[in-house]
Tab-separated table of C-alpha atoms in Angstrom:
chain	number	residue	atom	x	y	z
A	1	MET	CA	0.000	0.000	0.000
A	2	HIS	CA	1.332	3.452	-0.893
A	3	GLN	CA	2.086	5.660	2.101
A	4	ALA	CA	0.041	8.463	0.557
A	5	THR	CA	-3.164	6.460	0.679
A	6	VAL	CA	-2.834	5.858	4.408
A	7	PHE	CA	-3.313	9.492	5.291
A	8	TYR	CA	-6.821	10.835	4.799
A	9	SER	CA	-7.981	14.200	5.954
A	10	ASP	CA	-10.848	14.019	8.376
A	11	SER	CA	-13.347	15.348	5.872
A	12	VAL	CA	-12.341	12.864	3.182
A	13	ALA	CA	-12.570	9.994	5.655
A	14	LYS	CA	-15.975	11.222	6.779
A	15	LYS	CA	-17.140	11.541	3.182
A	16	ASP	CA	-16.042	7.989	2.428
A	17	ASP	CA	-17.742	6.755	5.564
A	18	MET	CA	-20.968	8.565	4.604
A	19	SER	CA	-20.844	7.156	1.073
A	20	THR	CA	-20.440	3.654	2.451
A	21	LYS	CA	-23.318	4.154	4.837
A	22	ARG	CA	-25.525	5.529	2.109
A	23	ALA	CA	-24.665	2.635	-0.185
A	24	GLN	CA	-25.451	0.226	2.620
A	25	PHE	CA	-28.753	1.961	3.316
A	26	GLU	CA	-29.684	1.973	-0.358
A	27	ALA	CA	-28.941	-1.725	-0.678
A	28	LEU	CA	-30.999	-2.421	2.434
A	29	THR	CA	-33.899	-0.337	1.177
A	30	ARG	CA	-33.987	-1.876	-2.278
A	31	SER	CA	-33.774	-5.437	-1.017
A	32	LEU	CA	-36.123	-5.196	1.974
A	33	SER	CA	-38.681	-2.418	1.425
A	34	THR	CA	-41.067	-4.816	-0.347
A	35	ASP	CA	-41.144	-7.295	2.525
A	36	ILE	CA	-41.278	-4.560	5.151
A	37	TYR	CA	-44.191	-2.909	3.365
A	38	ARG	CA	-46.059	-6.216	3.082
A	39	TYR	CA	-45.424	-6.930	6.741
A	40	ALA	CA	-46.758	-3.452	7.613
A	41	VAL	CA	-49.893	-3.948	5.512
A	42	TRP	CA	-50.753	-7.228	7.225
A	43	LEU	CA	-49.942	-5.782	10.616
A	44	CYS	CA	-52.200	-2.736	10.340
A	45	ARG	CA	-54.462	-3.776	7.406
A	46	ASP	CA	-54.322	-0.280	5.950
A	47	PRO	CA	-52.056	0.317	2.932
A	48	HIS	CA	-51.916	4.106	3.440
A	49	LEU	CA	-50.927	3.747	7.070
A	50	ALA	CA	-48.498	1.002	6.068
A	51	GLN	CA	-46.710	3.393	3.702
A	52	ASP	CA	-46.388	5.991	6.474
A	53	LEU	CA	-45.072	3.357	8.869
A	54	VAL	CA	-42.555	2.090	6.325
A	55	GLN	CA	-41.362	5.611	5.523
A	56	GLU	CA	-40.885	6.376	9.213
A	57	THR	CA	-39.220	2.996	9.815
A	58	PHE	CA	-36.590	3.489	7.149
A	59	LEU	CA	-35.896	7.061	8.261
A	60	ARG	CA	-35.270	5.809	11.776
A	61	ALA	CA	-33.214	2.954	10.390
A	62	TRP	CA	-31.029	5.443	8.529
A	63	ARG	CA	-30.388	7.390	11.731
A	64	ALA	CA	-29.468	4.208	13.552
A	65	ILE	CA	-27.654	2.487	10.662
A	66	ASP	CA	-24.415	2.330	12.661
A	67	SER	CA	-26.094	0.013	15.134
A	68	LEU	CA	-26.782	-2.629	12.470
A	69	ARG	CA	-23.807	-4.945	12.775
A	70	ASP	CA	-25.009	-7.986	10.902
A	71	GLU	CA	-26.713	-7.508	7.556
A	72	LYS	CA	-28.402	-10.881	7.887
A	73	ALA	CA	-30.284	-9.450	10.865
A	74	ALA	CA	-31.463	-6.422	8.864
A	75	LYS	CA	-35.004	-7.625	8.174
A	76	GLY	CA	-35.656	-8.457	11.812
A	77	TRP	CA	-34.118	-5.142	12.841
A	78	LEU	CA	-36.420	-3.204	10.504
A	79	ILE	CA	-39.443	-5.193	11.678
A	80	THR	CA	-38.556	-4.326	15.278
A	81	ILE	CA	-38.446	-0.610	14.406
A	82	LEU	CA	-41.729	-0.868	12.517
A	83	ARG	CA	-43.484	-2.696	15.341
A	84	ARG	CA	-42.375	0.026	17.733
A	85	GLU	CA	-43.710	2.776	15.439
A	86	HIS	CA	-46.960	0.879	15.031
A	87	ALA	CA	-47.317	0.502	18.798
A	88	ARG	CA	-46.806	4.271	19.204
A	89	LEU	CA	-49.883	4.926	17.086
A	90	TYR	CA	-52.000	3.117	19.607
A	91	GLU	CA	-50.526	5.194	22.414
A	92	ARG	CA	-51.517	8.424	20.704
A	93	LYS	CA	-55.008	7.745	19.477
A	94	THR	CA	-57.728	5.159	19.266
A	95	PRO	CA	-57.228	3.433	15.962
A	96	GLN	CA	-60.034	3.704	13.477
A	97	PHE	CA	-59.201	0.485	11.730
A	98	THR	CA	-60.155	-2.186	14.240
A	99	ASP	CA	-63.613	-2.748	12.792
A	100	VAL	CA	-62.782	-5.862	10.809
A	101	ASP	CA	-66.355	-6.384	9.654
A	102	GLY	CA	-66.201	-2.984	8.050
A	103	LEU	CA	-62.890	-3.730	6.393
A	104	ASP	CA	-63.396	-3.485	2.691
A	105	LEU	CA	-61.030	-5.862	0.964
A	106	GLU	CA	-61.665	-4.098	-2.293
A	107	ASP	CA	-60.051	-0.966	-0.911
A	108	VAL	CA	-57.236	-2.738	0.857
A	109	PHE	CA	-56.085	-5.275	-1.706
A	110	GLU	CA	-57.795	-4.276	-4.937
A	111	HIS	CA	-59.971	-7.375	-5.169
A	112	ALA	CA	-63.522	-7.073	-6.395
A	113	PRO	CA	-66.062	-8.059	-3.709
A	114	ASP	CA	-67.190	-11.055	-5.738
A	115	ASP	CA	-63.665	-12.275	-6.441
A	116	ARG	CA	-63.595	-15.952	-5.441
A	117	THR	CA	-60.068	-16.821	-6.510
A	118	GLU	CA	-58.002	-18.580	-3.868
A	119	VAL	CA	-55.797	-15.532	-3.464
A	120	ALA	CA	-58.800	-13.290	-2.759
A	121	VAL	CA	-60.414	-15.829	-0.409
A	122	LEU	CA	-57.180	-16.229	1.520
A	123	ARG	CA	-56.530	-12.483	1.712
A	124	ARG	CA	-60.003	-11.881	3.059
A	125	ALA	CA	-59.510	-14.689	5.581
A	126	MET	CA	-56.110	-13.372	6.568
A	127	ALA	CA	-57.434	-9.843	7.065
A	128	GLN	CA	-60.157	-11.217	9.298
A	129	LEU	CA	-57.814	-13.302	11.426
A	130	PRO	CA	-57.579	-11.912	14.963
A	131	ASP	CA	-54.223	-10.336	15.877
A	132	LYS	CA	-53.150	-13.289	18.004
A	133	TYR	CA	-53.242	-15.582	14.945
A	134	ARG	CA	-52.243	-13.124	12.239
A	135	GLU	CA	-49.218	-11.607	13.970
A	136	PRO	CA	-47.246	-14.805	14.542
A	137	LEU	CA	-48.070	-15.936	11.014
A	138	ILE	CA	-46.735	-12.821	9.300
A	139	LEU	CA	-43.613	-12.831	11.463
A	140	GLN	CA	-43.019	-16.395	10.370
A	141	VAL	CA	-43.913	-16.241	6.683
A	142	ILE	CA	-42.876	-12.668	5.772
A	143	GLY	CA	-40.316	-12.070	8.506
A	144	GLY	CA	-38.746	-15.526	8.320
A	145	TYR	CA	-38.768	-15.758	12.115
A	146	SER	CA	-38.382	-19.092	13.882
A	147	CYS	CA	-40.903	-20.044	16.555
A	148	GLU	CA	-38.362	-19.129	19.221
A	149	GLU	CA	-37.865	-15.684	17.671
A	150	ILE	CA	-41.620	-15.123	17.413
A	151	ALA	CA	-41.995	-16.073	21.081
A	152	GLU	CA	-39.333	-13.544	22.047
A	153	THR	CA	-40.864	-10.791	19.895
A	154	LEU	CA	-44.407	-11.293	21.103
A	155	GLU	CA	-43.333	-12.088	24.660
A	156	ILE	CA	-45.265	-15.327	24.816
A	157	SER	CA	-44.146	-18.934	25.212
A	158	LYS	CA	-42.911	-20.993	22.290
A	159	SER	CA	-45.723	-23.496	22.793
A	160	ALA	CA	-48.275	-20.657	22.646
A	161	VAL	CA	-46.699	-19.510	19.382
A	162	MET	CA	-46.943	-22.979	17.896
A	163	THR	CA	-50.565	-23.318	18.948
A	164	GLN	CA	-51.475	-19.945	17.413
A	165	LEU	CA	-49.648	-20.754	14.176
A	166	TYR	CA	-51.354	-24.124	13.933
A	167	ARG	CA	-54.758	-22.559	14.520
A	168	ALA	CA	-54.074	-19.747	12.052
A	169	ARG	CA	-53.365	-22.248	9.291
A	170	GLN	CA	-56.378	-24.347	10.266
A	171	LYS	CA	-58.624	-21.310	10.004
A	172	LEU	CA	-57.215	-20.317	6.633
A	173	LYS	CA	-57.543	-23.852	5.304
A	174	ALA	CA	-61.127	-24.009	6.552
A	175	LYS	CA	-61.955	-20.827	4.672
A	176	LEU	CA	-60.476	-22.221	1.477
A	177	ASP	CA	-62.267	-25.548	1.906
A	178	GLY	CA	-65.505	-23.842	2.888
A	179	ASP	CA	-65.385	-21.671	-0.191
A	180	GLU	CA	-64.787	-24.719	-2.353
A	181	GLN	CA	-67.825	-26.477	-0.886
A	182	ARG	CA	-70.048	-23.427	-1.221
A	183	THR	CA	-69.272	-22.709	-4.817
A	184	GLY	CA	-68.752	-26.304	-5.884
A	185	THR	CA	-65.682	-25.327	-7.827
A	186	VAL	CA	-62.011	-25.231	-7.110
A	187	HIS	CA	-60.389	-21.984	-8.123
A	188	GLU	CA	-56.838	-22.982	-8.824
A	189	LEU	CA	-54.022	-20.536	-8.737
A	190	PRO	CA	-52.773	-19.690	-12.218
B	1	MET	CA	-42.598	-38.257	17.432
B	2	ASN	CA	-46.023	-39.760	16.875
B	3	TYR	CA	-48.410	-38.970	14.055
B	4	LEU	CA	-50.347	-36.363	16.052
B	5	GLU	CA	-47.172	-34.549	17.018
B	6	PHE	CA	-46.073	-34.679	13.396
B	7	ARG	CA	-49.319	-33.022	12.239
B	8	ARG	CA	-49.136	-30.343	14.906
B	9	LEU	CA	-45.555	-29.466	14.034
B	10	LEU	CA	-46.432	-29.439	10.355
B	11	GLY	CA	-49.360	-27.116	11.007
B	12	ALA	CA	-47.260	-24.728	13.076
B	13	ASP	CA	-44.098	-24.771	11.000
B	14	PRO	CA	-44.296	-26.620	7.669
B	15	ASN	CA	-40.662	-25.853	6.872
B	16	HIS	CA	-39.292	-26.970	10.202
B	17	PRO	CA	-35.918	-28.695	9.737
B	18	ASP	CA	-36.615	-31.227	12.519
B	19	PRO	CA	-34.915	-34.450	11.373
B	20	GLU	CA	-37.664	-36.508	13.002
B	21	LEU	CA	-40.262	-34.755	10.853
B	22	GLN	CA	-38.186	-35.413	7.748
B	23	ARG	CA	-37.780	-39.076	8.678
B	24	LEU	CA	-41.519	-39.634	9.174
B	25	LYS	CA	-42.201	-37.890	5.904
B	26	ARG	CA	-39.884	-40.347	4.167
B	27	GLU	CA	-41.103	-43.491	5.907
B	28	ASP	CA	-44.826	-42.992	6.475
B	29	PRO	CA	-47.112	-42.483	3.442
B	30	ARG	CA	-49.688	-40.646	5.576
B	31	CYS	CA	-47.008	-38.211	6.683
B	32	ALA	CA	-45.764	-37.807	3.132
B	33	ARG	CA	-49.279	-36.967	1.955
B	34	ASP	CA	-49.847	-34.535	4.824
B	35	PHE	CA	-46.492	-32.919	4.154
B	36	ASP	CA	-47.336	-32.342	0.478
B	37	ARG	CA	-50.689	-30.828	1.379
B	38	ALA	CA	-49.100	-28.596	3.979
B	39	GLN	CA	-46.566	-27.379	1.437
B	40	GLU	CA	-49.336	-26.673	-1.049
B	41	LEU	CA	-51.256	-24.625	1.514
B	42	GLU	CA	-48.052	-22.840	2.454
B	43	ARG	CA	-47.433	-21.776	-1.150
B	44	LYS	CA	-50.968	-20.388	-1.292
B	45	ILE	CA	-50.497	-18.471	1.949
B	46	GLU	CA	-47.187	-17.047	0.744
B	47	ARG	CA	-48.793	-15.983	-2.499
B	48	ALA	CA	-51.714	-14.337	-0.675
B	49	LEU	CA	-49.388	-12.401	1.599
B	50	GLU	CA	-47.573	-10.960	-1.426
B	51	VAL	CA	-49.891	-7.985	-1.840
B	52	PRO	CA	-49.117	-5.352	-4.482
B	53	VAL	CA	-46.446	-2.862	-3.432
B	54	PRO	CA	-46.822	0.838	-4.387
B	55	GLU	CA	-44.652	1.658	-7.356
B	56	GLY	CA	-41.422	3.435	-6.577
B	57	LEU	CA	-41.611	2.766	-2.846
B	58	ALA	CA	-37.864	2.226	-2.462
B	59	ASP	CA	-37.115	5.372	-4.470
B	60	ARG	CA	-39.413	7.431	-2.275
B	61	ILE	CA	-37.800	6.073	0.874
B	62	LEU	CA	-34.363	6.970	-0.450
B	63	LEU	CA	-35.503	10.438	-1.522
B	64	ALA	CA	-37.009	11.109	1.897
B	65	GLN	CA	-33.776	10.001	3.515
B	66	SER	CA	-31.589	12.241	1.361
B	67	THR	CA	-33.950	15.206	1.826
B	68	ASN	CA	-33.765	14.622	5.529
B	69	GLU	CA	-29.959	14.438	5.284
B	70	ARG	CA	-29.668	17.719	3.358
B	71	LYS	CA	-31.456	19.601	6.109
B	72	HIS	CA	-29.280	17.975	8.760
B	73	GLY	CA	-27.552	21.271	9.597
B	74	ARG	CA	-30.790	22.927	10.669
B	75	ARG	CA	-32.387	22.530	14.026
B	76	ARG	CA	-34.310	19.291	14.416
B	77	ARG	CA	-37.594	21.130	15.037
B	78	GLN	CA	-37.322	23.055	11.841
B	79	ARG	CA	-36.606	19.861	9.928
B	80	TRP	CA	-39.843	18.400	11.145
B	81	PHE	CA	-41.605	21.629	10.452
B	82	MET	CA	-40.629	21.857	6.806
B	83	GLY	CA	-38.363	18.894	6.102
B	84	LEU	CA	-41.119	16.356	5.665
B	85	ALA	CA	-42.409	18.457	2.811
B	86	ALA	CA	-40.537	16.203	0.367
B	87	SER	CA	-42.282	13.081	1.568
B	88	MET	CA	-45.474	15.115	1.606
B	89	VAL	CA	-44.918	15.991	-2.042
B	90	LEU	CA	-44.399	12.333	-2.853
B	91	GLY	CA	-47.341	11.370	-0.704
B	92	ILE	CA	-49.548	13.505	-2.893
B	93	GLY	CA	-48.760	11.468	-5.988
B	94	MET	CA	-49.005	8.216	-4.081
B	95	ALA	CA	-52.111	8.511	-1.985
B	96	GLY	CA	-53.871	11.189	-3.999
B	97	GLY	CA	-54.673	12.689	-0.630
B	98	LEU	CA	-53.453	16.166	0.127
B	99	LEU	CA	-53.469	17.779	-3.282
B	100	TRP	CA	-52.274	21.319	-3.317
B	101	SER	CA	-52.644	23.780	-6.138
B	102	ASP	CA	-53.244	27.490	-6.408
B	103	ARG	CA	-56.938	26.781	-6.028
B	104	SER	CA	-56.400	24.694	-2.894
B	105	LEU	CA	-54.235	27.407	-1.356
B	106	ALA	CA	-56.829	30.041	-2.145
B	107	SER	CA	-59.454	27.822	-0.544
B	108	LEU	CA	-57.287	27.381	2.549
B	109	GLU	CA	-56.742	31.144	2.741
B	110	ARG	CA	-60.489	31.716	2.556
B	111	HIS	CA	-61.089	29.197	5.316
B	112	VAL	CA	-58.515	30.892	7.536
B	113	VAL	CA	-59.825	34.411	6.963
B	114	ASN	CA	-63.490	33.378	7.376
B	115	HIS	CA	-62.637	31.518	10.540
B	116	ILE	CA	-61.010	34.602	12.055
B	117	ARG	CA	-63.894	36.853	10.966
B	118	HIS	CA	-66.456	34.504	12.536
B	119	GLU	CA	-64.757	34.541	15.894
B	120	PRO	CA	-64.063	38.227	16.622
B	121	GLN	CA	-64.180	37.685	20.394
B	122	ALA	CA	-60.987	35.612	20.099
B	123	LEU	CA	-59.086	38.786	19.214
B	124	MET	CA	-60.435	40.788	22.138
B	125	ARG	CA	-59.114	38.768	25.086
B	126	ILE	CA	-56.454	40.364	27.199
B	127	GLU	CA	-55.777	37.827	29.944
B	128	GLY	CA	-53.042	35.314	29.172
B	129	VAL	CA	-53.741	31.579	29.089
B	130	PRO	CA	-51.327	29.571	31.264
B	131	PHE	CA	-48.514	27.991	29.264
B	132	GLU	CA	-49.393	24.521	30.550
B	133	ARG	CA	-52.914	24.883	29.242
B	134	VAL	CA	-51.568	25.787	25.811
B	135	ARG	CA	-49.298	22.732	25.902
B	136	GLU	CA	-52.223	20.504	26.931
B	137	ALA	CA	-54.267	21.734	23.997
B	138	LEU	CA	-51.379	21.089	21.585
B	139	ALA	CA	-50.740	17.666	23.096
B	140	GLU	CA	-54.152	16.552	21.843
B	141	PHE	CA	-52.692	16.890	18.353
B	142	GLY	CA	-49.400	15.232	19.196
B	143	LEU	CA	-47.618	18.604	19.423
B	144	ASP	CA	-45.629	20.428	22.063
B	145	LEU	CA	-44.122	23.846	22.704
B	146	ARG	CA	-40.620	23.874	24.102
B	147	ALA	CA	-40.975	27.476	25.273
B	148	PRO	CA	-43.764	30.065	25.452
B	149	ILE	CA	-44.370	31.923	22.187
B	150	GLY	CA	-45.493	35.152	23.803
B	151	SER	CA	-48.732	35.916	25.542
B	152	VAL	CA	-51.381	33.468	24.314
B	153	THR	CA	-54.807	34.902	25.075
B	154	PHE	CA	-57.053	32.407	23.297
B	155	VAL	CA	-56.936	28.606	22.798
B	156	LYS	CA	-59.755	26.620	21.300
B	157	ARG	CA	-60.339	23.521	19.178
B	158	CYS	CA	-61.982	24.481	15.944
B	159	PRO	CA	-63.278	22.946	12.730
B	160	THR	CA	-60.724	22.891	9.912
B	161	PRO	CA	-61.063	21.822	6.275
B	162	ASN	CA	-60.245	18.176	6.989
B	163	GLY	CA	-61.295	17.683	10.575
B	164	GLU	CA	-60.492	19.523	13.748
B	165	GLY	CA	-57.573	21.740	14.611
B	166	LEU	CA	-56.494	24.401	17.045
B	167	HIS	CA	-57.071	28.143	17.104
B	168	LEU	CA	-54.670	30.290	19.134
B	169	VAL	CA	-54.306	34.032	19.486
B	170	VAL	CA	-50.992	35.563	20.530
B	171	ARG	CA	-50.937	39.146	21.802
B	172	THR	CA	-48.053	41.149	20.357
B	173	ALA	CA	-47.135	44.832	20.580
B	174	GLU	CA	-48.513	45.210	17.052
B	175	GLY	CA	-51.818	43.589	17.937
B	176	PRO	CA	-53.290	40.094	18.119
B	177	VAL	CA	-51.854	37.409	15.844
B	178	THR	CA	-53.957	34.357	15.059
B	179	VAL	CA	-52.360	30.932	14.716
B	180	LEU	CA	-54.451	28.168	13.170
B	181	TYR	CA	-53.204	24.569	13.174
B	182	MET	CA	-55.015	22.567	10.495
B	183	PRO	CA	-54.338	18.802	10.346
B	184	ASP	CA	-54.325	16.972	7.009
B	185	THR	CA	-54.072	20.096	4.897
B	186	ALA	CA	-51.354	21.187	2.511
B	187	ALA	CA	-49.761	24.599	2.286
B	188	GLY	CA	-46.973	23.495	-0.027
B	189	ALA	CA	-43.279	22.927	0.527
B	190	GLU	CA	-42.272	26.586	0.314
B	191	GLY	CA	-45.004	28.200	2.362
B	192	HIS	CA	-47.262	30.945	1.143
B	193	ARG	CA	-47.902	34.584	2.028
B	194	PHE	CA	-51.216	36.231	1.422
B	195	ALA	CA	-53.198	39.386	2.023
B	196	ARG	CA	-56.950	39.133	2.100
B	197	ASP	CA	-59.758	41.245	3.553
B	198	GLY	CA	-57.363	43.530	5.412
B	199	LEU	CA	-55.420	40.659	6.979
B	200	ASP	CA	-51.821	39.631	6.290
B	201	GLY	CA	-51.025	35.983	6.629
B	202	MET	CA	-48.597	33.146	6.094
B	203	LEU	CA	-49.338	29.498	5.488
B	204	PHE	CA	-46.680	26.851	5.924
B	205	GLN	CA	-46.321	23.128	6.211
B	206	ALA	CA	-45.765	21.231	9.440
B	207	GLY	CA	-45.558	17.516	8.694
B	208	GLY	CA	-48.904	16.507	7.209
B	209	SER	CA	-50.652	19.600	8.514
B	210	SER	CA	-50.486	23.302	7.809
B	211	VAL	CA	-50.190	26.305	10.080
B	212	ALA	CA	-51.583	29.760	9.383
B	213	VAL	CA	-50.208	32.848	11.109
B	214	VAL	CA	-52.422	35.865	10.478
B	215	GLY	CA	-52.567	39.396	11.764
B	216	GLY	CA	-53.251	42.960	10.886
B	217	ASP	CA	-49.612	43.968	10.649
B	218	GLY	CA	-46.704	42.070	9.037
B	219	SER	CA	-44.033	42.677	11.699
B	220	GLY	CA	-45.874	40.833	14.486
B	221	LEU	CA	-46.400	37.853	12.193
B	222	GLU	CA	-42.710	37.298	11.497
B	223	ARG	CA	-41.866	37.201	15.171
B	224	VAL	CA	-44.672	34.759	15.991
B	225	LYS	CA	-43.665	32.581	13.062
B	226	ARG	CA	-40.019	32.554	14.193
B	227	GLU	CA	-41.062	31.674	17.731
B	228	LEU	CA	-43.249	28.866	16.447
B	229	GLU	CA	-40.392	27.518	14.358
B	230	ALA	CA	-38.131	27.623	17.374
B	231	SER	CA	-40.574	26.045	19.818
B	232	LEU	CA	-43.291	24.008	18.098
B	233	THR	CA	-42.380	20.391	17.829
B	234	ARG	CA	-43.850	16.941	17.550
B	235	ARG	CA	-44.468	15.434	20.949
B	236	GLN	CA	-41.951	12.706	21.727
B	237	SER	CA	-43.524	9.570	23.158
């Protein structure tokens, strides 16, 4: 290594450091924003609120980017930030989106009300799942969390997590099977 | 692991790497069948969870971050006050919510001026409202004042174009200055000055809301606006 390259002025070193951080943040954003958004949508069941939450999450992530040591842990780290932001909403005001019966899937996921495809049936069922079933499921499927990690995040036992996950899948399967029986047809995925 | 335990584990975690689960799947036809069905259901669930993502989401996140970064030298309060304007701008295209245009601004001006005209008694109070009371009223909107902004003589919740906001009057040497906080309205990234019906005013953005500062004389307005910029902030939880 040339001697000259060893000596950086403070400002050059800082600029390099900032460029690296920005590159890291950009890579993180491009690879994970889709999953984080989808997690947010299923957490709050409101795509507009989800976008706000995601925006706020990534801004906070940027400010704390130095604390992310292991890139493999990035998704879980972002989900932790998002869950905290989501919880803050409940501290400030009574949410207006807890009326699940009033939840219009057409608005939320752009499915027509009479859409009977499996995707639409499952999305409707998922949106109607109570928090205690839906939350572990999205941590597992979107977040890639193990049952132990879900237990730690939700502060419940591992056996409780496994029971809720089992029941969540049972309920979703029942909705799919029930729809099949009602309509007499099987709507296969393309 | 018996068959029941196998089914329960499969239902809770179809991709569990448990070697016992894998062994039963290989050796027991019932388990193999159940495993295939569980995998099929899992694919459907994964597919259902993959809802459409707004176009350009990553780009907007990155733009908001760099906008935030550029204003890094300013005080944190001021960044919140005006610095979210970029994400507000993007939010307009995205959600189609808070559209602003010359017509919208004119409409907001009219609302502000009419509101002041319909509540003349607000301008006549002399006695100051305790600072804590002002902070309490702001707290209902998730806001806070780090320091008093002069003598506030009137505080009241009031109807605003998109819901409810707050109406304050600050007594200055030049006369009363009205401050209106209007949630879910847009004044635009650069703010806006106006003169209407004998009143001088300024509209500017604060997060997803706008603030109007209006009085009968320009000099009092600037001071109140500066004090608001210095003190008004989002309440930290």
